[in-house]
Short mmCIF file of N, CA and C in Angstrom, two decimals:
data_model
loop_
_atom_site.label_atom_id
_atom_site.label_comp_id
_atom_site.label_asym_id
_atom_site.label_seq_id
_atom_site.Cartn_x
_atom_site.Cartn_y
_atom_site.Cartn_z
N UNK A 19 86.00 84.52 38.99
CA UNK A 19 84.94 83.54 38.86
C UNK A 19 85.24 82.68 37.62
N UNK A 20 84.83 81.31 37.54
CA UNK A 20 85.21 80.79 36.74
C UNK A 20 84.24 80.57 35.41
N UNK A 21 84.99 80.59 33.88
CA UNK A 21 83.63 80.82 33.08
C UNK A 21 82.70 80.35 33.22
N UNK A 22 82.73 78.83 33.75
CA UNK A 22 81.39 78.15 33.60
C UNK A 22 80.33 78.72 33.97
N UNK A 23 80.79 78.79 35.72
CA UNK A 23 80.34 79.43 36.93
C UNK A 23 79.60 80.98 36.32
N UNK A 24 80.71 81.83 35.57
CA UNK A 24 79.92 82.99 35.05
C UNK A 24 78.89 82.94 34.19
N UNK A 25 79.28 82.08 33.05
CA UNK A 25 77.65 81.45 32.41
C UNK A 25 77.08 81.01 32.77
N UNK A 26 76.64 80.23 33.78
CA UNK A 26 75.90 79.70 34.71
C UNK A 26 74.72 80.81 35.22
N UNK A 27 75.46 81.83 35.75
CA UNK A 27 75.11 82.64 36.77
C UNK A 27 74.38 83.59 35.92
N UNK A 28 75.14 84.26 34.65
CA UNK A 28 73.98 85.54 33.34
C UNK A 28 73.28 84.28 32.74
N UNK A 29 72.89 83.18 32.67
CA UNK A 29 71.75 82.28 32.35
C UNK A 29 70.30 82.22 33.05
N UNK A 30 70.96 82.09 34.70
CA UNK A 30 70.32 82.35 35.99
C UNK A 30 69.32 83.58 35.91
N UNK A 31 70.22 84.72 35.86
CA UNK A 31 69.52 85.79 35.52
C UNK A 31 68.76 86.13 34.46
N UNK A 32 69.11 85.46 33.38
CA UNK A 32 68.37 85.48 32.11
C UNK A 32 66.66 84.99 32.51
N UNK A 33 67.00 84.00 33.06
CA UNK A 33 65.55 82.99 33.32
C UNK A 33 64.74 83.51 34.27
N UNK A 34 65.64 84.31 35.56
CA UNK A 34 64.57 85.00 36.55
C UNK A 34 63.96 86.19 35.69
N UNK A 35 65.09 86.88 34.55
CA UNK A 35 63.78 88.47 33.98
C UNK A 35 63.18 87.77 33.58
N UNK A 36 63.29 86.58 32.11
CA UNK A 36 61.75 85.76 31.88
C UNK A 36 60.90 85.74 32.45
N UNK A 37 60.80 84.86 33.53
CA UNK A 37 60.06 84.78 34.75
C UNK A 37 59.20 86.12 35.18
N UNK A 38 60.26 87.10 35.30
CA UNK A 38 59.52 88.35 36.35
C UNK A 38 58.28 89.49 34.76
N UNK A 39 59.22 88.65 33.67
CA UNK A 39 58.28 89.10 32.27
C UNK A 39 57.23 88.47 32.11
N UNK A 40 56.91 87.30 32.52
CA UNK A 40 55.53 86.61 32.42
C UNK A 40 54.80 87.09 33.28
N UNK A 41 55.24 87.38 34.94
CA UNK A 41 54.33 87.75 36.15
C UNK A 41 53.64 88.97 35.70
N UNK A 42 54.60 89.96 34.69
CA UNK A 42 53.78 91.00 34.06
C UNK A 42 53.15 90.77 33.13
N UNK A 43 53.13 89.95 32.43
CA UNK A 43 52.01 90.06 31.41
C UNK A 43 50.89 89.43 31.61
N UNK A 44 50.69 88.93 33.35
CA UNK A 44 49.68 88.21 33.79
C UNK A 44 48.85 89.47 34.37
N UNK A 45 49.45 90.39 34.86
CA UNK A 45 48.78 91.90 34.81
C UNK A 45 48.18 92.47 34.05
N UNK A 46 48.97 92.44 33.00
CA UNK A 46 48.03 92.96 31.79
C UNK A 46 47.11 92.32 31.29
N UNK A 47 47.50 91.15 31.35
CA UNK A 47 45.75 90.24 30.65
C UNK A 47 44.53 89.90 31.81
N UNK A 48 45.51 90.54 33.17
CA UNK A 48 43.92 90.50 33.91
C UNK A 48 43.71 91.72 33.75
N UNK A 49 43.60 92.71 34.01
CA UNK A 49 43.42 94.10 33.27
C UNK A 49 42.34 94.60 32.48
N UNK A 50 43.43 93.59 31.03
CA UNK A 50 42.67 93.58 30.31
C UNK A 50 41.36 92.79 30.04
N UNK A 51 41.33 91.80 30.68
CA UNK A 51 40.09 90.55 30.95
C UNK A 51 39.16 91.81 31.67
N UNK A 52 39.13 92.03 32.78
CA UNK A 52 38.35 92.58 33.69
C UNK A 52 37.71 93.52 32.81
N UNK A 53 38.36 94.33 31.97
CA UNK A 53 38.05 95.94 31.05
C UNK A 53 36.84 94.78 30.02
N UNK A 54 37.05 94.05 29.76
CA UNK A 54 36.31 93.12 28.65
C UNK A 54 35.20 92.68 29.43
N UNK A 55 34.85 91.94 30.57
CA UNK A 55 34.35 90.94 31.00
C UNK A 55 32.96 92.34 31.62
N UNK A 56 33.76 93.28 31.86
CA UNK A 56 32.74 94.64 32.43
C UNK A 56 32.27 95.18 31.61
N UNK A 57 32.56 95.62 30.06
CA UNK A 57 32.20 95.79 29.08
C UNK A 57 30.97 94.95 28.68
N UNK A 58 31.36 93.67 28.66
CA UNK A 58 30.21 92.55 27.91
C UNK A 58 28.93 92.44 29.22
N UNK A 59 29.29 92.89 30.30
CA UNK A 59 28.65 92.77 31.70
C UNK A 59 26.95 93.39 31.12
N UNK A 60 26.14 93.69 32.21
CA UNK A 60 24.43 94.12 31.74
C UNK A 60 25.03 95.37 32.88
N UNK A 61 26.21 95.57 33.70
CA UNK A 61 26.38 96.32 34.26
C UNK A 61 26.52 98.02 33.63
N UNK A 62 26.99 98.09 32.21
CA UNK A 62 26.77 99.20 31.32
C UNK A 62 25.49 99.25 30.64
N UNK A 63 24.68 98.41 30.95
CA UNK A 63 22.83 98.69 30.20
C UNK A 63 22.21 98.99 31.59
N UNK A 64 22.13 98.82 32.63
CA UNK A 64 21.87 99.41 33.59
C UNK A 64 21.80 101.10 33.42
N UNK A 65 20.67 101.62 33.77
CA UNK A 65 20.81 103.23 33.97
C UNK A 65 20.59 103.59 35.59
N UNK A 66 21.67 103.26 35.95
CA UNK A 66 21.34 103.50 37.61
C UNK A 66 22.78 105.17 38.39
N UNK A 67 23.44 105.55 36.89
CA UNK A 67 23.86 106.67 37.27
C UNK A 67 25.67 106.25 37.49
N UNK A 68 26.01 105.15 37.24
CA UNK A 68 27.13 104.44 37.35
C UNK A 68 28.06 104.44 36.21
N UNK A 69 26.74 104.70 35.34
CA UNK A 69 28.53 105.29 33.98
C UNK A 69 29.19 105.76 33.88
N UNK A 70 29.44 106.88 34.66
CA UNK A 70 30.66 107.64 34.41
C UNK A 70 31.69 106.93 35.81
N UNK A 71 31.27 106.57 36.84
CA UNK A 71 32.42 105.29 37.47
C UNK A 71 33.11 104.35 36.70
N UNK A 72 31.87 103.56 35.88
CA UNK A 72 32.11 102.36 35.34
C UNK A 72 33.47 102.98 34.58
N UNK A 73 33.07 103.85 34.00
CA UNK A 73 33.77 104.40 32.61
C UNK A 73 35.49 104.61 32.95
N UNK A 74 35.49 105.37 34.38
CA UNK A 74 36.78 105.76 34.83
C UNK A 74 37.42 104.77 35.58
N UNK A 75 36.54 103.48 36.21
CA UNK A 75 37.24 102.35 36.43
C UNK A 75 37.68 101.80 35.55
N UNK A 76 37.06 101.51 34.45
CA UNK A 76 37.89 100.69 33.53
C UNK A 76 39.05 101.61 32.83
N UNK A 77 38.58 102.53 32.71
CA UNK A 77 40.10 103.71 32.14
C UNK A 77 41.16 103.53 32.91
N UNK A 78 41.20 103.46 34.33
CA UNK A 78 42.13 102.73 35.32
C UNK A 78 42.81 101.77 34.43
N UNK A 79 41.90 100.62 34.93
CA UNK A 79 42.47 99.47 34.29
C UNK A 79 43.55 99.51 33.39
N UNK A 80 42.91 100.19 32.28
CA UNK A 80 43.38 100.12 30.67
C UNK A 80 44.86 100.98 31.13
N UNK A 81 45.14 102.18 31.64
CA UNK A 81 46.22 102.80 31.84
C UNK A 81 47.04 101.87 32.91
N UNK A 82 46.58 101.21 33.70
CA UNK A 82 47.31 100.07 34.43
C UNK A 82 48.05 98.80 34.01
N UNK A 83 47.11 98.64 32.87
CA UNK A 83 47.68 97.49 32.03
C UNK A 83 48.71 97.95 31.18
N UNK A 84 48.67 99.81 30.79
CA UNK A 84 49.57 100.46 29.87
C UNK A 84 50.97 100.53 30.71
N UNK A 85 50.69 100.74 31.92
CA UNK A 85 52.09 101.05 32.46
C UNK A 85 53.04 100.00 32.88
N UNK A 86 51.92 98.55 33.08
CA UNK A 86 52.57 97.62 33.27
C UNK A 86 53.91 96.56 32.17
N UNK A 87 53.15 97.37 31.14
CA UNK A 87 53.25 96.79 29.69
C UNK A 87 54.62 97.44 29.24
N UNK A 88 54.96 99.07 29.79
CA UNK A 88 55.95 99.61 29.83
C UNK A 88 56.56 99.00 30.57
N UNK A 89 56.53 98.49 31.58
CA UNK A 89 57.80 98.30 32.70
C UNK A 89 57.96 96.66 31.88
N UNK A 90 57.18 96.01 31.83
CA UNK A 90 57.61 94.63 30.97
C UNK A 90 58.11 94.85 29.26
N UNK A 91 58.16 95.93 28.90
CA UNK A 91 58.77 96.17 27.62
C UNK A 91 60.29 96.83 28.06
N UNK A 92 60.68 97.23 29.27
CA UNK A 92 62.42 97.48 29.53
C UNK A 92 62.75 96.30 30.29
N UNK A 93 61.73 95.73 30.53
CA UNK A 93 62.41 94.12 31.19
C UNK A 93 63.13 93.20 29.64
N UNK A 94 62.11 93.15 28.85
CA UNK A 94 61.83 93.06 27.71
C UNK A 94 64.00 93.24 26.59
N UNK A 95 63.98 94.54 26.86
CA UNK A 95 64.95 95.05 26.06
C UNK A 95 66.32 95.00 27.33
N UNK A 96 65.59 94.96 28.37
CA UNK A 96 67.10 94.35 29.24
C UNK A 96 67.48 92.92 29.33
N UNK A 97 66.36 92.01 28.66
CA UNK A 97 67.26 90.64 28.55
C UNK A 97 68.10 91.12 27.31
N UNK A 98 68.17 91.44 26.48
CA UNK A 98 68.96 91.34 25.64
C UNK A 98 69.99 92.25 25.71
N UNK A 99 70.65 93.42 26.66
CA UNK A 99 71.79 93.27 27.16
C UNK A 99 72.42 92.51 28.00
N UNK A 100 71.34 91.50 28.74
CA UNK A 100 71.87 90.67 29.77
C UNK A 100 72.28 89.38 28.93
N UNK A 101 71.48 89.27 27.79
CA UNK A 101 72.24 88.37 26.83
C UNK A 101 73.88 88.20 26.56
N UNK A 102 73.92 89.99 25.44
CA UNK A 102 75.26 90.43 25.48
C UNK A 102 76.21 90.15 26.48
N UNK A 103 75.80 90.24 27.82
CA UNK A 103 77.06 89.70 28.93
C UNK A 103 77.79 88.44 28.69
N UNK A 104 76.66 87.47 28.28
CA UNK A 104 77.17 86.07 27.96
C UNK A 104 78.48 85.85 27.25
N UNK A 105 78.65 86.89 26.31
CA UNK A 105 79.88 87.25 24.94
C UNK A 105 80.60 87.37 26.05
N UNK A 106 80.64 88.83 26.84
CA UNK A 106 81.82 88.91 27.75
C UNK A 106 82.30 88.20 29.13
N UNK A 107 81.23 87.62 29.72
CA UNK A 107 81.37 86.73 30.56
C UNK A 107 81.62 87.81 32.21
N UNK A 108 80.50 88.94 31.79
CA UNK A 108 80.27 90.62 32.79
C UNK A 108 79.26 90.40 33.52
N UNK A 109 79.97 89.42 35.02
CA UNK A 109 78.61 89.07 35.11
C UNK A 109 77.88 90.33 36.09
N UNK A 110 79.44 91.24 36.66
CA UNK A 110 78.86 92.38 36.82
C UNK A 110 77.88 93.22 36.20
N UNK A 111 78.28 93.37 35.51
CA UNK A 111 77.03 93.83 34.49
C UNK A 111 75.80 93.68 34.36
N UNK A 112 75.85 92.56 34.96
CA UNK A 112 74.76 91.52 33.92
C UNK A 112 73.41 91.45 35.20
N UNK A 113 74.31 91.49 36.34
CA UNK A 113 73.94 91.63 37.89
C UNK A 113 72.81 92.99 37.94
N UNK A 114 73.89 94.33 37.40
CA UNK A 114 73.23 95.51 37.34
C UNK A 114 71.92 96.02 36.62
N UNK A 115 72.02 95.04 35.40
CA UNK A 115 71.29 95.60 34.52
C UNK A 115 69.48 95.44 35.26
N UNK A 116 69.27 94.59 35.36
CA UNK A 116 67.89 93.90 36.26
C UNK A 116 67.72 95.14 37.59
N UNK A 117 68.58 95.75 38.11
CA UNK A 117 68.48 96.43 39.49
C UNK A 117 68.46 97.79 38.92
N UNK A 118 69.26 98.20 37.91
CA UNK A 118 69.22 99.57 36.97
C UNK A 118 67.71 99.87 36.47
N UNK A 119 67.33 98.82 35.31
CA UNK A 119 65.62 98.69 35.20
C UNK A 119 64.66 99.26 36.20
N UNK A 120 64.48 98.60 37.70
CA UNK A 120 63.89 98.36 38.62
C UNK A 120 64.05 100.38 39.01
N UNK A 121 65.16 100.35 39.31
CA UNK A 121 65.53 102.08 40.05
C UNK A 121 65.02 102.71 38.84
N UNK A 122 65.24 102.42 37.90
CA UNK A 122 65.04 103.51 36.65
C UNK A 122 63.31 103.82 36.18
N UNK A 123 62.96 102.63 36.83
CA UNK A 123 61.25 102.32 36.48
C UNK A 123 60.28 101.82 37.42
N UNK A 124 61.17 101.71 38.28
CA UNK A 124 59.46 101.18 39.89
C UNK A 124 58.55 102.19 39.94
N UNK A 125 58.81 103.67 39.54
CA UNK A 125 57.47 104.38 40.62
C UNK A 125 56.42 104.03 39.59
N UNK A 126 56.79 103.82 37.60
CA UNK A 126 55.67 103.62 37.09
C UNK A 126 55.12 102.28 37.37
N UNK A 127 56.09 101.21 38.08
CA UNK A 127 55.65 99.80 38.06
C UNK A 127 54.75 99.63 39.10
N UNK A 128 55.06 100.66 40.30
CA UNK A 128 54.42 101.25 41.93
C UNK A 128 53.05 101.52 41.38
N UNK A 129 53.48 102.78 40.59
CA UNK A 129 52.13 103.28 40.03
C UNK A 129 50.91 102.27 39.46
N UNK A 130 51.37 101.18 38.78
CA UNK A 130 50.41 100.70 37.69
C UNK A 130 49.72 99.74 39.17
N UNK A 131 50.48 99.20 39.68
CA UNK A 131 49.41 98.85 41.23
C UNK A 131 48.30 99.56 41.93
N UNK A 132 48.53 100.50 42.27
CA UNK A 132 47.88 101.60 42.78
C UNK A 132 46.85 101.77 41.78
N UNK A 133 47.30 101.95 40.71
CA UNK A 133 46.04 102.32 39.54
C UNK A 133 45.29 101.02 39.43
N UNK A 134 45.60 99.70 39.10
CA UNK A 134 45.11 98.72 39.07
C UNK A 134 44.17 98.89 40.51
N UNK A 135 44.41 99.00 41.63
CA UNK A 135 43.63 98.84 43.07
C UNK A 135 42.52 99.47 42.93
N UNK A 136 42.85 100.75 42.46
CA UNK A 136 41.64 102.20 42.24
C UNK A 136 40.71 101.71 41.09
N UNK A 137 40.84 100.86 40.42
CA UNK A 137 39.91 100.79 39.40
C UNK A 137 39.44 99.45 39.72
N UNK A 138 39.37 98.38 40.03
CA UNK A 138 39.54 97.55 40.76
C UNK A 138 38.19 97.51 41.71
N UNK A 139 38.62 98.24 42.98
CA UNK A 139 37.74 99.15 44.16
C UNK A 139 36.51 99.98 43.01
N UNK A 140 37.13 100.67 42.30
CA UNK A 140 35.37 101.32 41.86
C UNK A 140 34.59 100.41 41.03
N UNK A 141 35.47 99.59 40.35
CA UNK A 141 34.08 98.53 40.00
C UNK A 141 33.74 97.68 40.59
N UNK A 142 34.07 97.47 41.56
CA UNK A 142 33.61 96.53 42.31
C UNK A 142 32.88 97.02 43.16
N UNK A 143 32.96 98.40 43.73
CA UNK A 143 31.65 99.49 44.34
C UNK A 143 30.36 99.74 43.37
N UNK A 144 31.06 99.84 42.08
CA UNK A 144 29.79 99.87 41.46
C UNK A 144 28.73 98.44 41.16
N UNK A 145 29.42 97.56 41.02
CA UNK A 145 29.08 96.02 40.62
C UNK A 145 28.14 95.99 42.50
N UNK A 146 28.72 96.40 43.45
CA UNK A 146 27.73 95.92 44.42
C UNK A 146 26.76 96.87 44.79
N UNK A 147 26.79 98.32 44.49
CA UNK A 147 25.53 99.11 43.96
C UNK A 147 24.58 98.96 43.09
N UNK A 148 24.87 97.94 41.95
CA UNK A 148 23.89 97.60 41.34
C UNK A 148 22.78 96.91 41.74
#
């Protein structure tokens, strides 16, 4: 491959983890919005028997936003070996590193969905029980 072509291409990749690093931290700040916005809500001055839902939905949340925050903190520390490729011009490497991440860390990235859904679903069961 030719250098250009190889810098070209670990640039490429550079800009899609960016990219796939912002889509996560749009997770976490809804997350975290929702944990806030339910907090400040009249839905916790209510005594209708819903606090301890409320309580474990938003604990959801908060551990959803935690795990997401992990998987965008090795996205995080894998641009900057995908950087390093640039020096060597690996774009093998550079290919792997983004797909290594992903195998090494989806079930918590799987997970933080699932947890996000579950907490999600109970406040929003509780918000229409009120």
């Amino acid at each position: 491959m030719p250098e250009d072509l190889s810098k070209d291409y670990i640039k490429t990749l550079l800009s899609i983890v960016e990219e796939d690093k912002k889509a996560i931290l749009l997770y976490v700040a809804f997350d975290l919005a929702v944990v806030s916005l339910t907090l400040s809500e009249k839905l916790l001055q209510d005594k209708g028997g819903r606090e301890p839902f409320l309580a474990f939905g938003l604990g959801l949340l908060l551990l959803a936003a935690g795990l997401f925050f992990s998987y965008f903190r090795k996205m995080h520390l894998a641009t900057f070996e995908i950087a390093n490729c640039l020096l060597t011009l690996d774009t093998a490497r550079a290919r792997e590193i983004p797909k290594d991440v992903w195998t090494e860390h989806k079930t918590g990235y799987i997970a933080a969905y699932v947890v996000q859904l579950l907490g999600l679903a109970l406040l929003i069961a509780c918000y229409v029980a009120a």
